[in-house]
Tab-separated table of C-alpha atoms in Angstrom:
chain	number	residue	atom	x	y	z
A	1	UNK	CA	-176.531	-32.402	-112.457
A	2	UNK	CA	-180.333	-32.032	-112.111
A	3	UNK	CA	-181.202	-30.650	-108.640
A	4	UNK	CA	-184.368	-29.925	-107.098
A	5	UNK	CA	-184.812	-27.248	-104.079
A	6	UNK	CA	-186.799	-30.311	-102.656
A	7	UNK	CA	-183.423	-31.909	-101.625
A	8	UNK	CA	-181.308	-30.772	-98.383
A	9	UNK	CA	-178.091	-31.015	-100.728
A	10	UNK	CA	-177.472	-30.355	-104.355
A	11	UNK	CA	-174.421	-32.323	-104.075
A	12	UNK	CA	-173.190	-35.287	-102.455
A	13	UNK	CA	-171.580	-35.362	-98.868
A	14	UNK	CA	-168.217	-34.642	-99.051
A	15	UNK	CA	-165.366	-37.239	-96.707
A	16	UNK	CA	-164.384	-35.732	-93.736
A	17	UNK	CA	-160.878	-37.000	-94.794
A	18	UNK	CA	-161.126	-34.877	-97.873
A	19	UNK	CA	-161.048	-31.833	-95.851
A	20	UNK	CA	-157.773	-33.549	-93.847
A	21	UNK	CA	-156.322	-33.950	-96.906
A	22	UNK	CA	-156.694	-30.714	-98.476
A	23	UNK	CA	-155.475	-29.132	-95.351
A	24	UNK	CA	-152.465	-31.720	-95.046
A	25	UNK	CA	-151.508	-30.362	-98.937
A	26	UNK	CA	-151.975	-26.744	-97.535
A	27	UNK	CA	-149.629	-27.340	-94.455
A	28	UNK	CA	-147.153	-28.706	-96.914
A	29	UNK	CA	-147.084	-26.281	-99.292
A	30	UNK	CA	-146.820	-23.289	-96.671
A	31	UNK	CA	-143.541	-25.181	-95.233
A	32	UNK	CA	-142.427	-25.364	-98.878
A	33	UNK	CA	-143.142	-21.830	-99.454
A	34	UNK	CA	-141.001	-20.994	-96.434
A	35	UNK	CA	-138.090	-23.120	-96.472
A	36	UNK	CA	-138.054	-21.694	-100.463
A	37	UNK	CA	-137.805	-17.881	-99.949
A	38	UNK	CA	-134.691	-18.512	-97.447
A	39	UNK	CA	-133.339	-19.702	-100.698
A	40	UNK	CA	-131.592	-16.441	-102.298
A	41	UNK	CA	-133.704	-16.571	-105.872
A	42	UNK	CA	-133.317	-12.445	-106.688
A	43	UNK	CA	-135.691	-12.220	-109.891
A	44	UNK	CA	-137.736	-15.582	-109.164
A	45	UNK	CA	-138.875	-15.323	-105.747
A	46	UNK	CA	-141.548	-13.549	-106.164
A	47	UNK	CA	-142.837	-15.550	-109.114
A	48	UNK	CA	-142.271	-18.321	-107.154
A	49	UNK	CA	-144.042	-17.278	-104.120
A	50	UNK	CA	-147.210	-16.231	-106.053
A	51	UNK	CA	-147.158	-19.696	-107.990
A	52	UNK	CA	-147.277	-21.688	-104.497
A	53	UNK	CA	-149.938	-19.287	-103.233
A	54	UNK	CA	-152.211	-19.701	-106.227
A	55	UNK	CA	-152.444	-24.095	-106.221
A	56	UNK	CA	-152.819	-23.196	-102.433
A	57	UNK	CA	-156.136	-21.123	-103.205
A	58	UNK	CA	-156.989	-22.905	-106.072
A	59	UNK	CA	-157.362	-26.127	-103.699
A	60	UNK	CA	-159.326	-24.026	-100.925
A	61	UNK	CA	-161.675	-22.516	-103.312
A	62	UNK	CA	-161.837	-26.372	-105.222
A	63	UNK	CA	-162.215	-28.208	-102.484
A	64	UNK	CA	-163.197	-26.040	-98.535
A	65	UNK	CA	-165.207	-23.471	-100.811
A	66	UNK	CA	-166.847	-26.677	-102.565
A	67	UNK	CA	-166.499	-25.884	-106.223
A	68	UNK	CA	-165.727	-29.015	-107.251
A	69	UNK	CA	-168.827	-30.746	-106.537
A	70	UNK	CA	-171.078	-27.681	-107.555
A	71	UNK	CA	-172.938	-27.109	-110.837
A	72	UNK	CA	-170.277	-25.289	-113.363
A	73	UNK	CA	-172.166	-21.989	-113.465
A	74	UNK	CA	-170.295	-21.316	-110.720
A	75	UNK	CA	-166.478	-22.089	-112.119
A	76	UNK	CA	-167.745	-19.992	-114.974
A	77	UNK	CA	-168.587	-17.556	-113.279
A	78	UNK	CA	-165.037	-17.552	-111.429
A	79	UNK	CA	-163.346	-17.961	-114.609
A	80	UNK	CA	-165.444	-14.538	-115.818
A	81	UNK	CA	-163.941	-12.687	-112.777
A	82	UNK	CA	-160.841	-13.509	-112.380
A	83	UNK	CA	-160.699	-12.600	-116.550
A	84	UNK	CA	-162.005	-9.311	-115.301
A	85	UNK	CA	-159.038	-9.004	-112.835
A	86	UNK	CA	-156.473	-9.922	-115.755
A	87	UNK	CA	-157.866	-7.143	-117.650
A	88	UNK	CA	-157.358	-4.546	-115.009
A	89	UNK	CA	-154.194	-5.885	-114.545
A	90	UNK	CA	-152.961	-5.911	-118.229
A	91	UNK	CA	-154.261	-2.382	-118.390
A	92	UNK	CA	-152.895	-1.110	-115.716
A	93	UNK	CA	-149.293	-2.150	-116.388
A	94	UNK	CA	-149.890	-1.071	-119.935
A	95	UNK	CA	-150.592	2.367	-118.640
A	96	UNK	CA	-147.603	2.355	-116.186
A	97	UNK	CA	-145.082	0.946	-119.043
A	98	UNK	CA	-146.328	3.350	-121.983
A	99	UNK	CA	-147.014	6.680	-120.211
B	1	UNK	CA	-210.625	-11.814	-79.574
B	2	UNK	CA	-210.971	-11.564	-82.800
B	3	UNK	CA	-208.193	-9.424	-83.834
B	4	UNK	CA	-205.557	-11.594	-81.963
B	5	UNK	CA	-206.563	-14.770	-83.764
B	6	UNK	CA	-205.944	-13.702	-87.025
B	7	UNK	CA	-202.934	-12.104	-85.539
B	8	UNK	CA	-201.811	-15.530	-84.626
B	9	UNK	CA	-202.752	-16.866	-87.785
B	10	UNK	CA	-201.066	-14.424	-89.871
B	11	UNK	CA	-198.133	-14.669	-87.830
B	12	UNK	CA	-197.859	-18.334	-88.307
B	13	UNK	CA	-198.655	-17.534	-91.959
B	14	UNK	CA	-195.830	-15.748	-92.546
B	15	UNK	CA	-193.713	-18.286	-90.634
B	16	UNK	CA	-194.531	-20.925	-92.783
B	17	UNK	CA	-194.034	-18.535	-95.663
B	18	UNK	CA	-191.077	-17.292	-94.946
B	19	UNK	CA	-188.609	-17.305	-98.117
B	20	UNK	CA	-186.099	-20.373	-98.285
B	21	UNK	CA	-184.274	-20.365	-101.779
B	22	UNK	CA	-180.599	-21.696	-100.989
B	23	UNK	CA	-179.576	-21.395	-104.639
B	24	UNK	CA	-180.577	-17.677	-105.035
B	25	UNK	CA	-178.354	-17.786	-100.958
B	26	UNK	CA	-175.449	-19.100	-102.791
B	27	UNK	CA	-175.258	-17.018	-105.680
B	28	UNK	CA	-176.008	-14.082	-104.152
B	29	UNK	CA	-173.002	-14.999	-101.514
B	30	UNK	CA	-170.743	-15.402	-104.380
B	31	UNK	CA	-171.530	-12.472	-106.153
B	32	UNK	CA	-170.361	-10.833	-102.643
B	33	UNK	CA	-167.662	-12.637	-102.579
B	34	UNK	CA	-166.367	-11.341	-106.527
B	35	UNK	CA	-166.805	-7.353	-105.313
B	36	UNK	CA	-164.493	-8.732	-101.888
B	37	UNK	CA	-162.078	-10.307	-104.650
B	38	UNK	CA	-162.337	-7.000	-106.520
B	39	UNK	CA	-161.494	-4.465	-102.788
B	40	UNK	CA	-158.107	-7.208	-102.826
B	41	UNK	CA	-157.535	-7.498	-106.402
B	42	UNK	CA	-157.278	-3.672	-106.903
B	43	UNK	CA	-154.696	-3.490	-103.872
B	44	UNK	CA	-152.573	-6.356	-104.855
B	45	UNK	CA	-152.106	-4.365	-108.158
B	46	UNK	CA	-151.323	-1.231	-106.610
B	47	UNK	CA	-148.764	-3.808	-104.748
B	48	UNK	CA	-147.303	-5.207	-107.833
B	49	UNK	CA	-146.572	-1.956	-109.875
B	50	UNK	CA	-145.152	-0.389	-106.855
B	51	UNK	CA	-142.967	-3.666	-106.347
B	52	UNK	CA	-141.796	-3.278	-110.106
B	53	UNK	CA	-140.817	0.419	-109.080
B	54	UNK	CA	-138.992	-0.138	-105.737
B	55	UNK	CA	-137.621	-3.897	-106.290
B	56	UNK	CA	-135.120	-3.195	-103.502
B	57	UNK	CA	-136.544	-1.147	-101.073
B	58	UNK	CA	-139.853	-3.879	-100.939
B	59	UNK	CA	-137.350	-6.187	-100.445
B	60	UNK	CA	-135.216	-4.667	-97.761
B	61	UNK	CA	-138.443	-3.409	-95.942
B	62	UNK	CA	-140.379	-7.488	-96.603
B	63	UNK	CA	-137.011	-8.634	-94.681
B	64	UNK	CA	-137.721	-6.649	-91.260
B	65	UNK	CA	-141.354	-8.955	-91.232
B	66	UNK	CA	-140.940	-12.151	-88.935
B	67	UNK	CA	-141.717	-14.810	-91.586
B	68	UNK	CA	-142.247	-17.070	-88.859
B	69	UNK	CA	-144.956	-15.132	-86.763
B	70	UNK	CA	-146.040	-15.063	-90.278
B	71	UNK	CA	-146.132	-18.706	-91.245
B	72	UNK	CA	-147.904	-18.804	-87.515
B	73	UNK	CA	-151.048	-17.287	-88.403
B	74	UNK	CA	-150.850	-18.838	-92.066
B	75	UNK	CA	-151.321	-22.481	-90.431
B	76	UNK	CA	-153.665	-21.101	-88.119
B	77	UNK	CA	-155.989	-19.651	-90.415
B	78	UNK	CA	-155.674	-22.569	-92.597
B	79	UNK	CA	-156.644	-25.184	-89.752
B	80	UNK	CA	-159.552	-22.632	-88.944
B	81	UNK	CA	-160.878	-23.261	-92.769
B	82	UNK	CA	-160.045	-26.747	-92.144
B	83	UNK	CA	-162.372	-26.920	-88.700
B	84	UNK	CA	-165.113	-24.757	-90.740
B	85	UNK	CA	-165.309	-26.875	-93.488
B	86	UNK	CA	-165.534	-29.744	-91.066
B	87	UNK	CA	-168.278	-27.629	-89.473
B	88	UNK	CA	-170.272	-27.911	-92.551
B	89	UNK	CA	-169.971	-31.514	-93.266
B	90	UNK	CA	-170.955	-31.892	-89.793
B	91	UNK	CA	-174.303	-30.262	-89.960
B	92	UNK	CA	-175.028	-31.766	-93.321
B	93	UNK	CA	-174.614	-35.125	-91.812
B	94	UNK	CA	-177.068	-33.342	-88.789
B	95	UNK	CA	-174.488	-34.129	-86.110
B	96	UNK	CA	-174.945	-30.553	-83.972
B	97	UNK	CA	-173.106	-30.696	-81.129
B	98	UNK	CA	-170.010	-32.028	-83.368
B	99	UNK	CA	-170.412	-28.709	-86.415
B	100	UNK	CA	-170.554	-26.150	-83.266
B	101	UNK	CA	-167.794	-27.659	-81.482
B	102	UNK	CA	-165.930	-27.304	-84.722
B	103	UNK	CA	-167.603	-23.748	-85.098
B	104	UNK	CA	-165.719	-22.623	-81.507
B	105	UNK	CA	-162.594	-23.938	-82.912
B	106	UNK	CA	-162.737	-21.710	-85.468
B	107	UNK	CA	-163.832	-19.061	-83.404
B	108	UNK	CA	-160.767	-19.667	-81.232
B	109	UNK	CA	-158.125	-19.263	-83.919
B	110	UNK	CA	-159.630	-16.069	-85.519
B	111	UNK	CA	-158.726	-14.403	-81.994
B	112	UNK	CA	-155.378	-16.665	-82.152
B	113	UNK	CA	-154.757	-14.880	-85.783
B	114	UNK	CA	-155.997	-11.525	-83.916
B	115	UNK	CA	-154.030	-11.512	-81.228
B	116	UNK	CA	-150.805	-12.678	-83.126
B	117	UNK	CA	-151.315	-9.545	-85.513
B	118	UNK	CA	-152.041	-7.247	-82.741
B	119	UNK	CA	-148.369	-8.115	-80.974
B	120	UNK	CA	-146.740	-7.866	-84.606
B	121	UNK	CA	-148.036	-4.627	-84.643
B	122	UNK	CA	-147.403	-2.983	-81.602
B	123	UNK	CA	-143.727	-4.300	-81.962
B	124	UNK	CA	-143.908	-2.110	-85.369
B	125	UNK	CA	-145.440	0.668	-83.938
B	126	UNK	CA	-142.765	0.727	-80.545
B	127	UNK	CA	-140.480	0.869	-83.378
B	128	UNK	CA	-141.716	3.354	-84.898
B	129	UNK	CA	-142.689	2.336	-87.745
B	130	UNK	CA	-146.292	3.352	-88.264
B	131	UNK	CA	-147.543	5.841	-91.524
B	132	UNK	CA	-146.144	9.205	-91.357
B	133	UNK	CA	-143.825	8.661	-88.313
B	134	UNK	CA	-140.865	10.609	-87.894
B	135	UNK	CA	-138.617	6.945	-88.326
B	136	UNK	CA	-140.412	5.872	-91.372
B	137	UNK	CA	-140.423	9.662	-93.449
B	138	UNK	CA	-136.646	9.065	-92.974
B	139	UNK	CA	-136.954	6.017	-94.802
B	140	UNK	CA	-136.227	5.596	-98.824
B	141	UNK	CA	-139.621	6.298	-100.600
B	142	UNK	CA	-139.731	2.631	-101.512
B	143	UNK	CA	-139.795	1.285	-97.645
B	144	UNK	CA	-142.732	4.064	-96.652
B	145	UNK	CA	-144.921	2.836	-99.772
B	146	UNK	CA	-144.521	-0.950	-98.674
B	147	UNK	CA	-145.069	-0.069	-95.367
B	148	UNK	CA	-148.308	1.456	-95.995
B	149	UNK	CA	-149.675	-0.825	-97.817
B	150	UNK	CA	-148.735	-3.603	-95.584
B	151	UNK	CA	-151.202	-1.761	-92.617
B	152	UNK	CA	-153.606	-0.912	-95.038
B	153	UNK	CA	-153.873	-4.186	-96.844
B	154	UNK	CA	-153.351	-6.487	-93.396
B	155	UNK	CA	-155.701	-3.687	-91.367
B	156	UNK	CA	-157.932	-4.535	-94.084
B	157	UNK	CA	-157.928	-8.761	-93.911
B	158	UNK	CA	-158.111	-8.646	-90.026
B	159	UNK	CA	-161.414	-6.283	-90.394
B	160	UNK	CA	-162.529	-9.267	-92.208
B	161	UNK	CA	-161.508	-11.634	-89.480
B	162	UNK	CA	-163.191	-9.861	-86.813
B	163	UNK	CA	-166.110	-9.557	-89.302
B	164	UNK	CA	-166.060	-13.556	-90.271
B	165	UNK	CA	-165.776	-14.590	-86.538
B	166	UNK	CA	-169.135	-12.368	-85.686
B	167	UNK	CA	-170.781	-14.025	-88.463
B	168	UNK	CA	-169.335	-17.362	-87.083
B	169	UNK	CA	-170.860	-16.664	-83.516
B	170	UNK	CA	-174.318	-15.460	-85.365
B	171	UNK	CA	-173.860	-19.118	-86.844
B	172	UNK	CA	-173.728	-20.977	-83.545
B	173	UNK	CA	-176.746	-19.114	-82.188
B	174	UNK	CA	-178.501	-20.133	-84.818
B	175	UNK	CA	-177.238	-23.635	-85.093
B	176	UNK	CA	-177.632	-23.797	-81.361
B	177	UNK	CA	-181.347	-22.612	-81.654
B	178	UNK	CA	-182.008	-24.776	-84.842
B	179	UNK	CA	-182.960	-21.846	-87.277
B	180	UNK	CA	-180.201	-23.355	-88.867
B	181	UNK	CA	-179.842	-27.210	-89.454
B	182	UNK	CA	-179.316	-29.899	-92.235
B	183	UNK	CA	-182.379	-29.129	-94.054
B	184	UNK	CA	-181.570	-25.368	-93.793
B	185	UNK	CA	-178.012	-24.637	-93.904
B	186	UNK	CA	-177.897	-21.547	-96.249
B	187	UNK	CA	-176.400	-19.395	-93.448
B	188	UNK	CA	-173.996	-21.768	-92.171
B	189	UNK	CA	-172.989	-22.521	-95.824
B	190	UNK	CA	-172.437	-18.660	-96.721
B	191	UNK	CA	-170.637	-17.969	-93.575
B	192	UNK	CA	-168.171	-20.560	-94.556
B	193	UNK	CA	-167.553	-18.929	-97.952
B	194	UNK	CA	-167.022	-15.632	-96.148
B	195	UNK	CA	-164.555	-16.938	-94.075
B	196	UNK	CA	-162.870	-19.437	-97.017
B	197	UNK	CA	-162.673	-15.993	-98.683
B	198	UNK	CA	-160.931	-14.324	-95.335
B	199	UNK	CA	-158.221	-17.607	-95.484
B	200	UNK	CA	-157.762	-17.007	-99.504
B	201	UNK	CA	-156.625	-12.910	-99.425
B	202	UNK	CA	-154.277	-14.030	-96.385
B	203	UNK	CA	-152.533	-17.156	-98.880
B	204	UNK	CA	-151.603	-14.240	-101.211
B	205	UNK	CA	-150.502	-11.577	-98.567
B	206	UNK	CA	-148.659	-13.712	-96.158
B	207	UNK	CA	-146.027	-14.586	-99.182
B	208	UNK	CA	-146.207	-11.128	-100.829
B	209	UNK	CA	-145.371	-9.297	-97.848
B	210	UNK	CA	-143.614	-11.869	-95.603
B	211	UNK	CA	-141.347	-14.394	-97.917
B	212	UNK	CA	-139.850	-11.638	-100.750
B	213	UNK	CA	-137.277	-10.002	-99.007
């Protein structure tokens, strides 16, 4: 995508109705997540529950915080950080397992 | 006579100079936005080896949350990144009156989110249940720990609500006053990550501390 600084917008206008839709697929999945922890799913809730929230931000950081339609340095650089946060992660729980 | 003319003229000088470089805005927003991920990141850890440690007691203290009042301010906050986004796509499209009506919408549910977690709280706190009171160091270890993070990581997120929506107002001056418009919508546009950002931490809390018990 070659942009200039000439240009109001380096990417095209988004549809209203793709914000509506996006939110519509947010709605649902907060019902879902709901309605799914009155189930009684002992070891899986959780895993559950973090699953639903993550296509739930991955869809407002795709879509509301416009990543999509931007140049991919800026998934890249997403992708760098949030392998950042797995490494804290995996070292932390490797501490707290093997001390 | 002298001196106030080239006053004038350097004054318009630097107006006309002044520095617009929305990529450099944007990145620099973003890199923001990673050290924010970072201040969330390192508490949801703390969150999930303390979970692993006290399985039960999270569990029995995540059931005394109203998942409903919950679920409440989880559709509000996500129709107030809804009405932001729509904010945006309003300006860009130079339509002013429509991106600040949608700008007081938002406005309105980040005090509808506020005041919602201010009655959840007080109803804690008449309970007793705050850090350190006498109720809650009677509590199994497990409870306290979930407890206090669930004030310090949601005392946290609404900081950044009452934060967002004074950035938000900021916005509409300046939207109102035309120092932001189409051509120049850096500030709207970074405002709106901020407060995508504010709507993202609360997707991950409102399950980890509302739906697992």
């Amino acid at each position: 995508m070659q942009t200039g600084n000439t240009q109001p917008h380096d990417h095209p206008l988004v549809p209203y109705r793709v914000y509506f839709m996006v939110w519509g697929a947010l709605i649902g999945l907060t019902v879902i997540t709901v309605c799914v922890s009155y189930l009684d799913m002992k070891h899986v809730t959780v895993l559950t529950a973090s699953m639903i929230a993550a296509v739930k931000g991955s869809l407002v950081v795709l879509y509301f915080m416009h990543i999509r339609f931007e140049q991919r340095i800026y998934a890249f650089m997403i992708l760098a950080i949030l392998g950042t946060y797995a490494i804290f992660i995996g070292l932390t729980f490797v501490d707290y397992w093997y001390r | 006579m002298s001196n106030g003319s080239v006053a004038r003229t350097m004054n318009s000088h630097s107006q006309h100079a002044e520095h617009h470089d929305p990529a450099a805005g944007k990145i620099g927003m973003w890199l923001f936005l990673f050290t924010e991920v970072l201040l969330f990141g390192t508490l949801f850890i703390v969150f999930a080896v303390y979970l692993q440690k006290y399985r039960f007691d999270f569990r029995e203290a995540s059931s005394h949350l109203d998942k409903l009042i919950g679920a409440a301010n989880t559709l509000i906050l996500l129709t107030s990144s809804l009405t932001m986004a729509l904010s945006i796509g309003a300006l860009e499209r130079a339509r002013k009156s429509l991106a600040q009506g949608m700008l007081v919408i938002t406005i309105v549910c980040a005090l509808a989110f506020l005041v919602i977690k201010s009655f959840e709280w007080s109803a804690k706190f008449s309970h007793d249940i705050y850090p350190k009171s006498e109720a809650m160091l009677l509590k199994p270890v497990g409870e306290q720990v979930f407890y206090g993070l669930y004030f310090t990581m949601t005392g946290l997120h609404a900081l950044h609500v009452i934060i967002g929506a004074a950035a938000i107002l900021i916005a509409m001056v300046f939207v109102q006053k035309e120092r932001t418009r189409a051509d120049r919508i850096t500030f709207l546009h970074n405002t709106g990550l901020y407060w995508h950002l504010v709507d993202l931490v609360w997707i991950f809390l409102f399950p980890l501390f509302y739906l697992i018990g």
